[in-house]
Amino acid sequence: MIKKLFLVLVVALLPGLALAAAPGVPLDNMEPDHTNKASLQRGAATFMNYCMGCHSLEYARYMHVAEGLDISDQLVEENLIFTGAKIGELMKIGMNKQQAANWFGNAPPDLTLESRLRGEDWIYSYLRGFYKDETRPLGVNNVVFDNVGMPHVLVDQQGLCAVKPKIGQKSSIDPLSGNERNAGVCPEWASEGSMSPSEFNTAMYDLTNFLSYMGDPVKVERERLGVFVLIFIAIFFVFAWLLNREYWKDVH
Ligand code: HEC
């Protein structure tokens, strides 16, 4: 009996082990904040402008994003929908998966649940992890995702790092030059971007925050409700206890 129980316990713990063993690369930490609507709105704008050409969010509808992010339907229709879709539609894209796989080696996956699959740390690190690598077909590689098929779509904003960016390492300011431009993840640039490293970090924080929200849009509401449920249980406990005492009063 004990042996059987032990076996059940081991099997139940297996998925946890598999998850814990997953990442081999060090990652930068990213704490999502779904109550920061301004951050989510900026992230959504970046996503629609730079990512949705290739990645869909096809398990979500535009109108729910509009509602959740406090953006009016009209603003979303005029400024964030580039596919000609209606506000009530799913956030699909027109790219043909087969063709895309021919172009990039792999088809760009749907990203609705990406934050659930990889985690926020991974996405935040990945987006800042591109670097110049002439041996790759598109001239770039990624420290978090080796031999990635995705082009460095934000190269105009971030610039192109000449060496592997220092993702997941505490201090990365160049001690010799102390150069401002060298602060952040990249010690040496092949080309400069329009944003400073800290501006780019903020933009990628917002974008990751948005993808985190897409993977779990009801998180804030769920946690808010959870508090009330606990308060209810606490109050209910008092009455249950009083009733119990009443029932057993005369039994000795
Ligand atoms: C030109 C097309 C294109 C654009 C634009 C693009 N991506 Fe990608 N992306 C890809 C491809 C192709 C892959 C698959 C790479 C592979 O598997 O080698 C990918 C992979 C990814 C992955 C990893 C998926 C996984 O395997 O878990 C993430 C995250 C991602 N992209 C985020 C973004 C974000 C955020 C943007 C906008 C800043 C963006 N992408 C813009 C083509 C694109």
PDB file of C-alpha atoms and ligand atoms in Angstrom:
ATOM      1  CA  MET A   1       0.000   0.000   0.000  1.00  0.00           C
ATOM      2  CA  ILE A   2       2.722   2.440   1.026  1.00  0.00           C
ATOM      3  CA  LYS A   3       4.714   1.451  -2.063  1.00  0.00           C
ATOM      4  CA  LYS A   4       1.734   2.181  -4.295  1.00  0.00           C
ATOM      5  CA  LEU A   5       1.184   5.551  -2.669  1.00  0.00           C
ATOM      6  CA  PHE A   6       4.831   6.392  -3.149  1.00  0.00           C
ATOM      7  CA  LEU A   7       4.590   5.489  -6.836  1.00  0.00           C
ATOM      8  CA  VAL A   8       1.562   7.727  -7.283  1.00  0.00           C
ATOM      9  CA  LEU A   9       3.436  10.573  -5.629  1.00  0.00           C
ATOM     10  CA  VAL A  10       6.440  10.159  -7.917  1.00  0.00           C
ATOM     11  CA  VAL A  11       4.266  10.110 -11.031  1.00  0.00           C
ATOM     12  CA  ALA A  12       2.403  13.200  -9.830  1.00  0.00           C
ATOM     13  CA  LEU A  13       5.683  15.047  -9.384  1.00  0.00           C
ATOM     14  CA  LEU A  14       7.095  14.115 -12.798  1.00  0.00           C
ATOM     15  CA  PRO A  15       5.723  17.097 -14.788  1.00  0.00           C
ATOM     16  CA  GLY A  16       7.320  19.445 -12.253  1.00  0.00           C
ATOM     17  CA  LEU A  17      10.689  17.806 -12.818  1.00  0.00           C
ATOM     18  CA  ALA A  18      10.340  18.134 -16.589  1.00  0.00           C
ATOM     19  CA  LEU A  19       9.575  21.850 -16.279  1.00  0.00           C
ATOM     20  CA  ALA A  20      12.395  22.480 -13.849  1.00  0.00           C
ATOM     21  CA  ALA A  21      14.887  20.866 -16.188  1.00  0.00           C
ATOM     22  CA  ALA A  22      13.925  22.998 -19.214  1.00  0.00           C
ATOM     23  CA  PRO A  23      16.070  26.144 -19.496  1.00  0.00           C
ATOM     24  CA  GLY A  24      19.774  25.810 -20.019  1.00  0.00           C
ATOM     25  CA  VAL A  25      20.524  29.454 -20.814  1.00  0.00           C
ATOM     26  CA  PRO A  26      20.672  32.125 -18.109  1.00  0.00           C
ATOM     27  CA  LEU A  27      17.784  34.584 -18.456  1.00  0.00           C
ATOM     28  CA  ASP A  28      17.038  38.130 -17.383  1.00  0.00           C
ATOM     29  CA  ASN A  29      14.243  38.500 -14.878  1.00  0.00           C
ATOM     30  CA  MET A  30      10.930  40.059 -15.930  1.00  0.00           C
ATOM     31  CA  GLU A  31       8.047  40.668 -13.499  1.00  0.00           C
ATOM     32  CA  PRO A  32       4.833  41.224 -15.465  1.00  0.00           C
ATOM     33  CA  ASP A  33       2.356  43.811 -14.196  1.00  0.00           C
ATOM     34  CA  HIS A  34      -1.102  43.422 -15.737  1.00  0.00           C
ATOM     35  CA  THR A  35      -2.449  46.386 -13.779  1.00  0.00           C
ATOM     36  CA  ASN A  36      -0.091  48.731 -15.654  1.00  0.00           C
ATOM     37  CA  LYS A  37      -2.472  49.572 -18.511  1.00  0.00           C
ATOM     38  CA  ALA A  38      -0.130  52.148 -20.080  1.00  0.00           C
ATOM     39  CA  SER A  39       2.609  49.521 -20.385  1.00  0.00           C
ATOM     40  CA  LEU A  40       0.155  46.993 -21.866  1.00  0.00           C
ATOM     41  CA  GLN A  41      -1.115  49.566 -24.371  1.00  0.00           C
ATOM     42  CA  ARG A  42       2.403  50.421 -25.522  1.00  0.00           C
ATOM     43  CA  GLY A  43       3.199  46.692 -25.790  1.00  0.00           C
ATOM     44  CA  ALA A  44       0.056  46.100 -27.853  1.00  0.00           C
ATOM     45  CA  ALA A  45       0.989  48.941 -30.218  1.00  0.00           C
ATOM     46  CA  THR A  46       4.487  47.497 -30.708  1.00  0.00           C
ATOM     47  CA  PHE A  47       3.069  44.032 -31.291  1.00  0.00           C
ATOM     48  CA  MET A  48       0.514  45.144 -33.899  1.00  0.00           C
ATOM     49  CA  ASN A  49       3.126  47.221 -35.714  1.00  0.00           C
ATOM     50  CA  TYR A  50       6.145  44.947 -35.677  1.00  0.00           C
ATOM     51  CA  CYS A  51       5.076  41.386 -34.943  1.00  0.00           C
ATOM     52  CA  MET A  52       1.654  40.768 -36.393  1.00  0.00           C
ATOM     53  CA  GLY A  53       2.985  40.641 -39.939  1.00  0.00           C
ATOM     54  CA  CYS A  54       4.176  37.156 -39.037  1.00  0.00           C
ATOM     55  CA  HIS A  55       2.644  36.141 -35.676  1.00  0.00           C
ATOM     56  CA  SER A  56      -1.068  35.768 -35.001  1.00  0.00           C
ATOM     57  CA  LEU A  57      -2.838  35.940 -31.630  1.00  0.00           C
ATOM     58  CA  GLU A  58      -5.629  33.795 -32.958  1.00  0.00           C
ATOM     59  CA  TYR A  59      -7.106  32.628 -29.651  1.00  0.00           C
ATOM     60  CA  ALA A  60      -8.051  36.207 -28.767  1.00  0.00           C
ATOM     61  CA  ARG A  61     -10.426  38.759 -30.213  1.00  0.00           C
ATOM     62  CA  TYR A  62      -9.604  42.397 -30.863  1.00  0.00           C
ATOM     63  CA  MET A  63     -12.595  43.574 -28.861  1.00  0.00           C
ATOM     64  CA  HIS A  64     -11.528  41.721 -25.726  1.00  0.00           C
ATOM     65  CA  VAL A  65      -8.049  43.211 -25.966  1.00  0.00           C
ATOM     66  CA  ALA A  66      -9.618  46.659 -26.441  1.00  0.00           C
ATOM     67  CA  GLU A  67     -11.810  46.130 -23.373  1.00  0.00           C
ATOM     68  CA  GLY A  68      -9.066  44.670 -21.200  1.00  0.00           C
ATOM     69  CA  LEU A  69      -6.581  47.403 -22.054  1.00  0.00           C
ATOM     70  CA  ASP A  70      -9.085  50.280 -21.747  1.00  0.00           C
ATOM     71  CA  ILE A  71      -8.745  51.289 -25.388  1.00  0.00           C
ATOM     72  CA  SER A  72     -11.913  52.326 -27.219  1.00  0.00           C
ATOM     73  CA  ASP A  73     -13.121  50.075 -30.053  1.00  0.00           C
ATOM     74  CA  GLN A  74     -12.813  52.986 -32.434  1.00  0.00           C
ATOM     75  CA  LEU A  75      -9.169  53.653 -31.531  1.00  0.00           C
ATOM     76  CA  VAL A  76      -8.342  49.973 -31.979  1.00  0.00           C
ATOM     77  CA  GLU A  77     -10.092  49.809 -35.360  1.00  0.00           C
ATOM     78  CA  GLU A  78      -8.375  52.935 -36.616  1.00  0.00           C
ATOM     79  CA  ASN A  79      -4.882  52.451 -35.193  1.00  0.00           C
ATOM     80  CA  LEU A  80      -4.198  48.860 -34.239  1.00  0.00           C
ATOM     81  CA  ILE A  81      -5.952  46.661 -36.813  1.00  0.00           C
ATOM     82  CA  PHE A  82      -3.825  46.412 -39.935  1.00  0.00           C
ATOM     83  CA  THR A  83      -5.382  43.273 -41.392  1.00  0.00           C
ATOM     84  CA  GLY A  84      -8.767  44.746 -42.300  1.00  0.00           C
ATOM     85  CA  ALA A  85     -10.427  42.578 -39.640  1.00  0.00           C
ATOM     86  CA  LYS A  86     -13.540  43.619 -37.725  1.00  0.00           C
ATOM     87  CA  ILE A  87     -13.310  44.413 -34.002  1.00  0.00           C
ATOM     88  CA  GLY A  88     -15.153  41.204 -33.042  1.00  0.00           C
ATOM     89  CA  GLU A  89     -12.885  38.918 -35.030  1.00  0.00           C
ATOM     90  CA  LEU A  90     -10.086  36.655 -33.870  1.00  0.00           C
ATOM     91  CA  MET A  91      -6.602  38.111 -34.278  1.00  0.00           C
ATOM     92  CA  LYS A  92      -5.537  36.005 -37.241  1.00  0.00           C
ATOM     93  CA  ILE A  93      -3.065  36.850 -39.963  1.00  0.00           C
ATOM     94  CA  GLY A  94      -2.940  36.179 -43.687  1.00  0.00           C
ATOM     95  CA  MET A  95       0.462  34.524 -43.850  1.00  0.00           C
ATOM     96  CA  ASN A  96       0.506  31.045 -45.316  1.00  0.00           C
ATOM     97  CA  LYS A  97       2.216  28.684 -42.838  1.00  0.00           C
ATOM     98  CA  GLN A  98       3.692  26.462 -45.540  1.00  0.00           C
ATOM     99  CA  GLN A  99       5.245  29.372 -47.421  1.00  0.00           C
ATOM    100  CA  ALA A 100       6.481  30.936 -44.193  1.00  0.00           C
ATOM    101  CA  ALA A 101       8.216  27.678 -43.285  1.00  0.00           C
ATOM    102  CA  ASN A 102       9.998  27.824 -46.650  1.00  0.00           C
ATOM    103  CA  TRP A 103      11.139  31.390 -46.052  1.00  0.00           C
ATOM    104  CA  PHE A 104      12.301  31.153 -42.450  1.00  0.00           C
ATOM    105  CA  GLY A 105      12.955  27.449 -41.930  1.00  0.00           C
ATOM    106  CA  ASN A 106      10.110  27.373 -39.417  1.00  0.00           C
ATOM    107  CA  ALA A 107       6.670  28.961 -39.596  1.00  0.00           C
ATOM    108  CA  PRO A 108       6.230  31.821 -37.058  1.00  0.00           C
ATOM    109  CA  PRO A 109       4.099  30.270 -34.289  1.00  0.00           C
ATOM    110  CA  ASP A 110       0.931  31.803 -32.858  1.00  0.00           C
ATOM    111  CA  LEU A 111       1.868  33.787 -29.748  1.00  0.00           C
ATOM    112  CA  THR A 112      -1.389  33.920 -27.756  1.00  0.00           C
ATOM    113  CA  LEU A 113      -0.118  31.394 -25.223  1.00  0.00           C
ATOM    114  CA  GLU A 114       3.604  31.990 -25.687  1.00  0.00           C
ATOM    115  CA  SER A 115       4.018  33.379 -22.154  1.00  0.00           C
ATOM    116  CA  ARG A 116       2.517  30.154 -20.781  1.00  0.00           C
ATOM    117  CA  LEU A 117       4.837  28.060 -22.927  1.00  0.00           C
ATOM    118  CA  ARG A 118       8.145  29.851 -22.401  1.00  0.00           C
ATOM    119  CA  GLY A 119       7.580  32.207 -19.477  1.00  0.00           C
ATOM    120  CA  GLU A 120       8.086  35.976 -19.286  1.00  0.00           C
ATOM    121  CA  ASP A 121      11.810  35.785 -18.469  1.00  0.00           C
ATOM    122  CA  TRP A 122      12.421  33.807 -21.623  1.00  0.00           C
ATOM    123  CA  ILE A 123      10.465  36.181 -23.915  1.00  0.00           C
ATOM    124  CA  TYR A 124      12.066  39.294 -22.403  1.00  0.00           C
ATOM    125  CA  SER A 125      15.543  37.792 -22.812  1.00  0.00           C
ATOM    126  CA  TYR A 126      14.833  36.463 -26.303  1.00  0.00           C
ATOM    127  CA  LEU A 127      13.660  39.843 -27.600  1.00  0.00           C
ATOM    128  CA  ARG A 128      16.913  41.439 -26.389  1.00  0.00           C
ATOM    129  CA  GLY A 129      19.103  38.482 -27.360  1.00  0.00           C
ATOM    130  CA  PHE A 130      19.731  39.009 -31.090  1.00  0.00           C
ATOM    131  CA  TYR A 131      23.282  39.482 -32.369  1.00  0.00           C
ATOM    132  CA  LYS A 132      25.209  39.614 -35.625  1.00  0.00           C
ATOM    133  CA  ASP A 133      26.192  36.192 -37.010  1.00  0.00           C
ATOM    134  CA  GLU A 134      27.240  36.058 -40.673  1.00  0.00           C
ATOM    135  CA  THR A 135      27.046  32.263 -40.739  1.00  0.00           C
ATOM    136  CA  ARG A 136      23.241  32.404 -40.429  1.00  0.00           C
ATOM    137  CA  PRO A 137      21.017  32.900 -43.520  1.00  0.00           C
ATOM    138  CA  LEU A 138      19.585  36.178 -42.170  1.00  0.00           C
ATOM    139  CA  GLY A 139      22.858  37.388 -40.668  1.00  0.00           C
ATOM    140  CA  VAL A 140      21.588  37.195 -37.068  1.00  0.00           C
ATOM    141  CA  ASN A 141      21.452  34.664 -34.271  1.00  0.00           C
ATOM    142  CA  ASN A 142      19.995  34.711 -30.762  1.00  0.00           C
ATOM    143  CA  VAL A 143      21.660  33.802 -27.451  1.00  0.00           C
ATOM    144  CA  VAL A 144      18.417  32.454 -26.004  1.00  0.00           C
ATOM    145  CA  PHE A 145      17.222  30.633 -29.138  1.00  0.00           C
ATOM    146  CA  ASP A 146      20.228  29.248 -31.004  1.00  0.00           C
ATOM    147  CA  ASN A 147      19.963  29.231 -34.821  1.00  0.00           C
ATOM    148  CA  VAL A 148      16.659  31.062 -34.717  1.00  0.00           C
ATOM    149  CA  GLY A 149      14.716  31.484 -37.978  1.00  0.00           C
ATOM    150  CA  MET A 150      13.241  34.849 -37.026  1.00  0.00           C
ATOM    151  CA  PRO A 151      14.875  38.012 -38.427  1.00  0.00           C
ATOM    152  CA  HIS A 152      15.895  40.751 -35.966  1.00  0.00           C
ATOM    153  CA  VAL A 153      12.788  42.804 -36.725  1.00  0.00           C
ATOM    154  CA  LEU A 154      13.598  45.556 -34.219  1.00  0.00           C
ATOM    155  CA  VAL A 155      17.125  46.148 -35.496  1.00  0.00           C
ATOM    156  CA  ASP A 156      16.301  49.798 -36.347  1.00  0.00           C
ATOM    157  CA  GLN A 157      15.276  50.390 -32.742  1.00  0.00           C
ATOM    158  CA  GLN A 158      17.806  48.324 -30.801  1.00  0.00           C
ATOM    159  CA  GLY A 159      20.729  48.383 -33.209  1.00  0.00           C
ATOM    160  CA  LEU A 160      22.696  45.249 -34.010  1.00  0.00           C
ATOM    161  CA  CYS A 161      24.949  43.793 -31.363  1.00  0.00           C
ATOM    162  CA  ALA A 162      28.314  42.687 -32.786  1.00  0.00           C
ATOM    163  CA  VAL A 163      28.911  40.014 -30.132  1.00  0.00           C
ATOM    164  CA  LYS A 164      26.695  37.805 -27.985  1.00  0.00           C
ATOM    165  CA  PRO A 165      24.617  40.058 -25.686  1.00  0.00           C
ATOM    166  CA  LYS A 166      25.119  39.454 -21.981  1.00  0.00           C
ATOM    167  CA  ILE A 167      21.713  38.118 -21.079  1.00  0.00           C
ATOM    168  CA  GLY A 168      21.295  36.796 -17.566  1.00  0.00           C
ATOM    169  CA  GLN A 169      24.471  38.400 -16.174  1.00  0.00           C
ATOM    170  CA  LYS A 170      24.259  40.985 -13.446  1.00  0.00           C
ATOM    171  CA  SER A 171      26.686  43.736 -14.424  1.00  0.00           C
ATOM    172  CA  SER A 172      27.434  44.405 -18.057  1.00  0.00           C
ATOM    173  CA  ILE A 173      28.791  47.952 -18.090  1.00  0.00           C
ATOM    174  CA  ASP A 174      32.203  48.127 -19.747  1.00  0.00           C
ATOM    175  CA  PRO A 175      34.675  48.825 -16.891  1.00  0.00           C
ATOM    176  CA  LEU A 176      37.337  50.290 -19.234  1.00  0.00           C
ATOM    177  CA  SER A 177      35.446  52.871 -21.254  1.00  0.00           C
ATOM    178  CA  GLY A 178      32.425  53.179 -18.957  1.00  0.00           C
ATOM    179  CA  ASN A 179      30.662  54.072 -22.201  1.00  0.00           C
ATOM    180  CA  GLU A 180      26.952  54.947 -21.810  1.00  0.00           C
ATOM    181  CA  ARG A 181      26.092  53.334 -25.134  1.00  0.00           C
ATOM    182  CA  ASN A 182      27.709  50.142 -23.887  1.00  0.00           C
ATOM    183  CA  ALA A 183      25.508  49.965 -20.834  1.00  0.00           C
ATOM    184  CA  GLY A 184      22.932  47.216 -20.893  1.00  0.00           C
ATOM    185  CA  VAL A 185      23.270  43.867 -22.556  1.00  0.00           C
ATOM    186  CA  CYS A 186      25.524  44.622 -25.495  1.00  0.00           C
ATOM    187  CA  PRO A 187      29.219  45.448 -25.011  1.00  0.00           C
ATOM    188  CA  GLU A 188      29.902  46.231 -28.690  1.00  0.00           C
ATOM    189  CA  TRP A 189      27.560  47.404 -31.434  1.00  0.00           C
ATOM    190  CA  ALA A 190      27.809  46.583 -35.158  1.00  0.00           C
ATOM    191  CA  SER A 191      25.207  49.274 -35.855  1.00  0.00           C
ATOM    192  CA  GLU A 192      23.388  51.713 -33.607  1.00  0.00           C
ATOM    193  CA  GLY A 193      19.639  51.820 -33.112  1.00  0.00           C
ATOM    194  CA  SER A 194      17.247  54.731 -32.719  1.00  0.00           C
ATOM    195  CA  MET A 195      16.593  53.859 -29.057  1.00  0.00           C
ATOM    196  CA  SER A 196      19.030  53.916 -26.150  1.00  0.00           C
ATOM    197  CA  PRO A 197      19.554  50.530 -24.457  1.00  0.00           C
ATOM    198  CA  SER A 198      17.391  51.514 -21.508  1.00  0.00           C
ATOM    199  CA  GLU A 199      14.616  52.795 -23.807  1.00  0.00           C
ATOM    200  CA  PHE A 200      14.773  49.527 -25.692  1.00  0.00           C
ATOM    201  CA  ASN A 201      14.638  47.535 -22.439  1.00  0.00           C
ATOM    202  CA  THR A 202      11.491  49.429 -21.463  1.00  0.00           C
ATOM    203  CA  ALA A 203       9.924  48.823 -24.870  1.00  0.00           C
ATOM    204  CA  MET A 204      10.688  45.094 -24.596  1.00  0.00           C
ATOM    205  CA  TYR A 205       9.360  45.042 -21.030  1.00  0.00           C
ATOM    206  CA  ASP A 206       6.074  46.489 -22.334  1.00  0.00           C
ATOM    207  CA  LEU A 207       5.953  44.040 -25.237  1.00  0.00           C
ATOM    208  CA  THR A 208       6.600  41.073 -22.915  1.00  0.00           C
ATOM    209  CA  ASN A 209       4.033  42.420 -20.489  1.00  0.00           C
ATOM    210  CA  PHE A 210       1.482  42.474 -23.309  1.00  0.00           C
ATOM    211  CA  LEU A 211       2.277  38.879 -24.320  1.00  0.00           C
ATOM    212  CA  SER A 212       2.054  37.881 -20.663  1.00  0.00           C
ATOM    213  CA  TYR A 213      -1.385  39.518 -20.493  1.00  0.00           C
ATOM    214  CA  MET A 214      -2.508  37.696 -23.661  1.00  0.00           C
ATOM    215  CA  GLY A 215      -1.577  34.364 -22.089  1.00  0.00           C
ATOM    216  CA  ASP A 216      -3.624  35.071 -18.952  1.00  0.00           C
ATOM    217  CA  PRO A 217      -6.010  38.012 -19.477  1.00  0.00           C
ATOM    218  CA  VAL A 218      -8.115  37.335 -16.366  1.00  0.00           C
ATOM    219  CA  LYS A 219      -5.193  37.166 -13.919  1.00  0.00           C
ATOM    220  CA  VAL A 220      -5.966  40.465 -12.191  1.00  0.00           C
ATOM    221  CA  GLU A 221      -9.679  39.697 -11.949  1.00  0.00           C
ATOM    222  CA  ARG A 222      -8.996  36.168 -10.698  1.00  0.00           C
ATOM    223  CA  GLU A 223      -6.700  37.394  -7.958  1.00  0.00           C
ATOM    224  CA  ARG A 224      -9.167  40.133  -6.968  1.00  0.00           C
ATOM    225  CA  LEU A 225     -11.976  37.582  -6.714  1.00  0.00           C
ATOM    226  CA  GLY A 226      -9.699  35.208  -4.837  1.00  0.00           C
ATOM    227  CA  VAL A 227      -9.383  37.707  -1.979  1.00  0.00           C
ATOM    228  CA  PHE A 228     -13.169  37.918  -1.636  1.00  0.00           C
ATOM    229  CA  VAL A 229     -13.491  34.149  -1.691  1.00  0.00           C
ATOM    230  CA  LEU A 230     -10.974  33.869   1.152  1.00  0.00           C
ATOM    231  CA  ILE A 231     -12.758  36.584   3.150  1.00  0.00           C
ATOM    232  CA  PHE A 232     -16.052  34.756   2.591  1.00  0.00           C
ATOM    233  CA  ILE A 233     -14.573  31.469   3.769  1.00  0.00           C
ATOM    234  CA  ALA A 234     -13.158  33.165   6.874  1.00  0.00           C
ATOM    235  CA  ILE A 235     -16.525  34.694   7.810  1.00  0.00           C
ATOM    236  CA  PHE A 236     -18.401  31.508   6.946  1.00  0.00           C
ATOM    237  CA  PHE A 237     -16.046  29.561   9.210  1.00  0.00           C
ATOM    238  CA  VAL A 238     -17.218  31.568  12.238  1.00  0.00           C
ATOM    239  CA  PHE A 239     -20.862  30.671  11.631  1.00  0.00           C
ATOM    240  CA  ALA A 240     -20.075  27.057  10.818  1.00  0.00           C
ATOM    241  CA  TRP A 241     -18.122  26.814  14.046  1.00  0.00           C
ATOM    242  CA  LEU A 242     -20.930  28.426  16.096  1.00  0.00           C
ATOM    243  CA  LEU A 243     -23.496  26.092  14.531  1.00  0.00           C
ATOM    244  CA  ASN A 244     -21.303  23.105  15.236  1.00  0.00           C
ATOM    245  CA  ARG A 245     -20.991  24.148  18.869  1.00  0.00           C
ATOM    246  CA  GLU A 246     -24.772  24.535  19.084  1.00  0.00           C
ATOM    247  CA  TYR A 247     -25.351  21.023  17.682  1.00  0.00           C
ATOM    248  CA  TRP A 248     -22.957  19.309  20.065  1.00  0.00           C
ATOM    249  CA  LYS A 249     -23.856  21.363  23.128  1.00  0.00           C
ATOM    250  CA  ASP A 250     -25.958  18.664  24.813  1.00  0.00           C
ATOM    251  CA  VAL A 251     -23.945  15.657  23.728  1.00  0.00           C
ATOM    252  CA  HIS A 252     -21.523  14.507  26.386  1.00  0.00           C
TER     253      HIS A 252
HETATM  254  C1  HEC B   1       9.360  38.360 -40.594  1.00  0.00           C
HETATM  255  C2  HEC B   1       8.536  37.526 -39.778  1.00  0.00           C
HETATM  256  C3  HEC B   1       8.584  37.731 -38.255  1.00  0.00           C
HETATM  257  C4  HEC B   1       8.318  38.875 -37.554  1.00  0.00           C
HETATM  258  C5  HEC B   1       7.927  40.233 -38.108  1.00  0.00           C
HETATM  259  C6  HEC B   1       8.424  38.540 -36.155  1.00  0.00           C
HETATM  260  N1  HEC B   1       8.745  37.210 -36.012  1.00  0.00           N
HETATM  261 FE1  HEC B   1       8.912  36.194 -34.274  1.00  0.00          FE
HETATM  262  N2  HEC B   1       9.365  34.507 -35.284  1.00  0.00           N
HETATM  263  C7  HEC B   1       9.440  34.396 -36.654  1.00  0.00           C
HETATM  264  C8  HEC B   1       9.807  33.028 -37.004  1.00  0.00           C
HETATM  265  C9  HEC B   1       9.980  32.491 -38.428  1.00  0.00           C
HETATM  266  C10 HEC B   1       9.952  32.323 -35.789  1.00  0.00           C
HETATM  267  C11 HEC B   1      10.320  30.857 -35.601  1.00  0.00           C
HETATM  268  C12 HEC B   1      11.797  30.759 -35.415  1.00  0.00           C
HETATM  269  C13 HEC B   1      12.288  29.335 -35.358  1.00  0.00           C
HETATM  270  O1  HEC B   1      11.550  28.435 -34.923  1.00  0.00           O
HETATM  271  O2  HEC B   1      13.454  29.132 -35.726  1.00  0.00           O
HETATM  272  C14 HEC B   1       9.685  33.294 -34.725  1.00  0.00           C
HETATM  273  C15 HEC B   1       9.748  32.986 -33.362  1.00  0.00           C
HETATM  274  C16 HEC B   1       9.373  33.850 -32.354  1.00  0.00           C
HETATM  275  C17 HEC B   1       9.318  33.503 -30.958  1.00  0.00           C
HETATM  276  C18 HEC B   1       9.684  32.161 -30.354  1.00  0.00           C
HETATM  277  C19 HEC B   1       8.589  31.182 -30.561  1.00  0.00           C
HETATM  278  C20 HEC B   1       8.892  29.856 -29.910  1.00  0.00           C
HETATM  279  O3  HEC B   1       9.456  28.992 -30.585  1.00  0.00           O
HETATM  280  O4  HEC B   1       8.564  29.702 -28.715  1.00  0.00           O
HETATM  281  C21 HEC B   1       8.876  34.612 -30.281  1.00  0.00           C
HETATM  282  C22 HEC B   1       8.644  34.766 -28.787  1.00  0.00           C
HETATM  283  C23 HEC B   1       8.686  35.642 -31.263  1.00  0.00           C
HETATM  284  N3  HEC B   1       8.992  35.147 -32.503  1.00  0.00           N
HETATM  285  C24 HEC B   1       8.282  36.928 -30.948  1.00  0.00           C
HETATM  286  C25 HEC B   1       8.179  37.939 -31.886  1.00  0.00           C
HETATM  287  C26 HEC B   1       7.849  39.300 -31.535  1.00  0.00           C
HETATM  288  C27 HEC B   1       7.525  39.800 -30.135  1.00  0.00           C
HETATM  289  C28 HEC B   1       7.870  40.008 -32.690  1.00  0.00           C
HETATM  290  C29 HEC B   1       7.652  41.501 -32.850  1.00  0.00           C
HETATM  291  C30 HEC B   1       8.670  42.327 -32.262  1.00  0.00           C
HETATM  292  C31 HEC B   1       8.164  39.087 -33.769  1.00  0.00           C
HETATM  293  N4  HEC B   1       8.359  37.851 -33.243  1.00  0.00           N
HETATM  294  C32 HEC B   1       8.234  39.437 -35.118  1.00  0.00           C
HETATM  295  C33 HEC B   1       9.169  35.389 -37.581  1.00  0.00           C
HETATM  296  C34 HEC B   1       8.854  36.686 -37.282  1.00  0.00           C
END
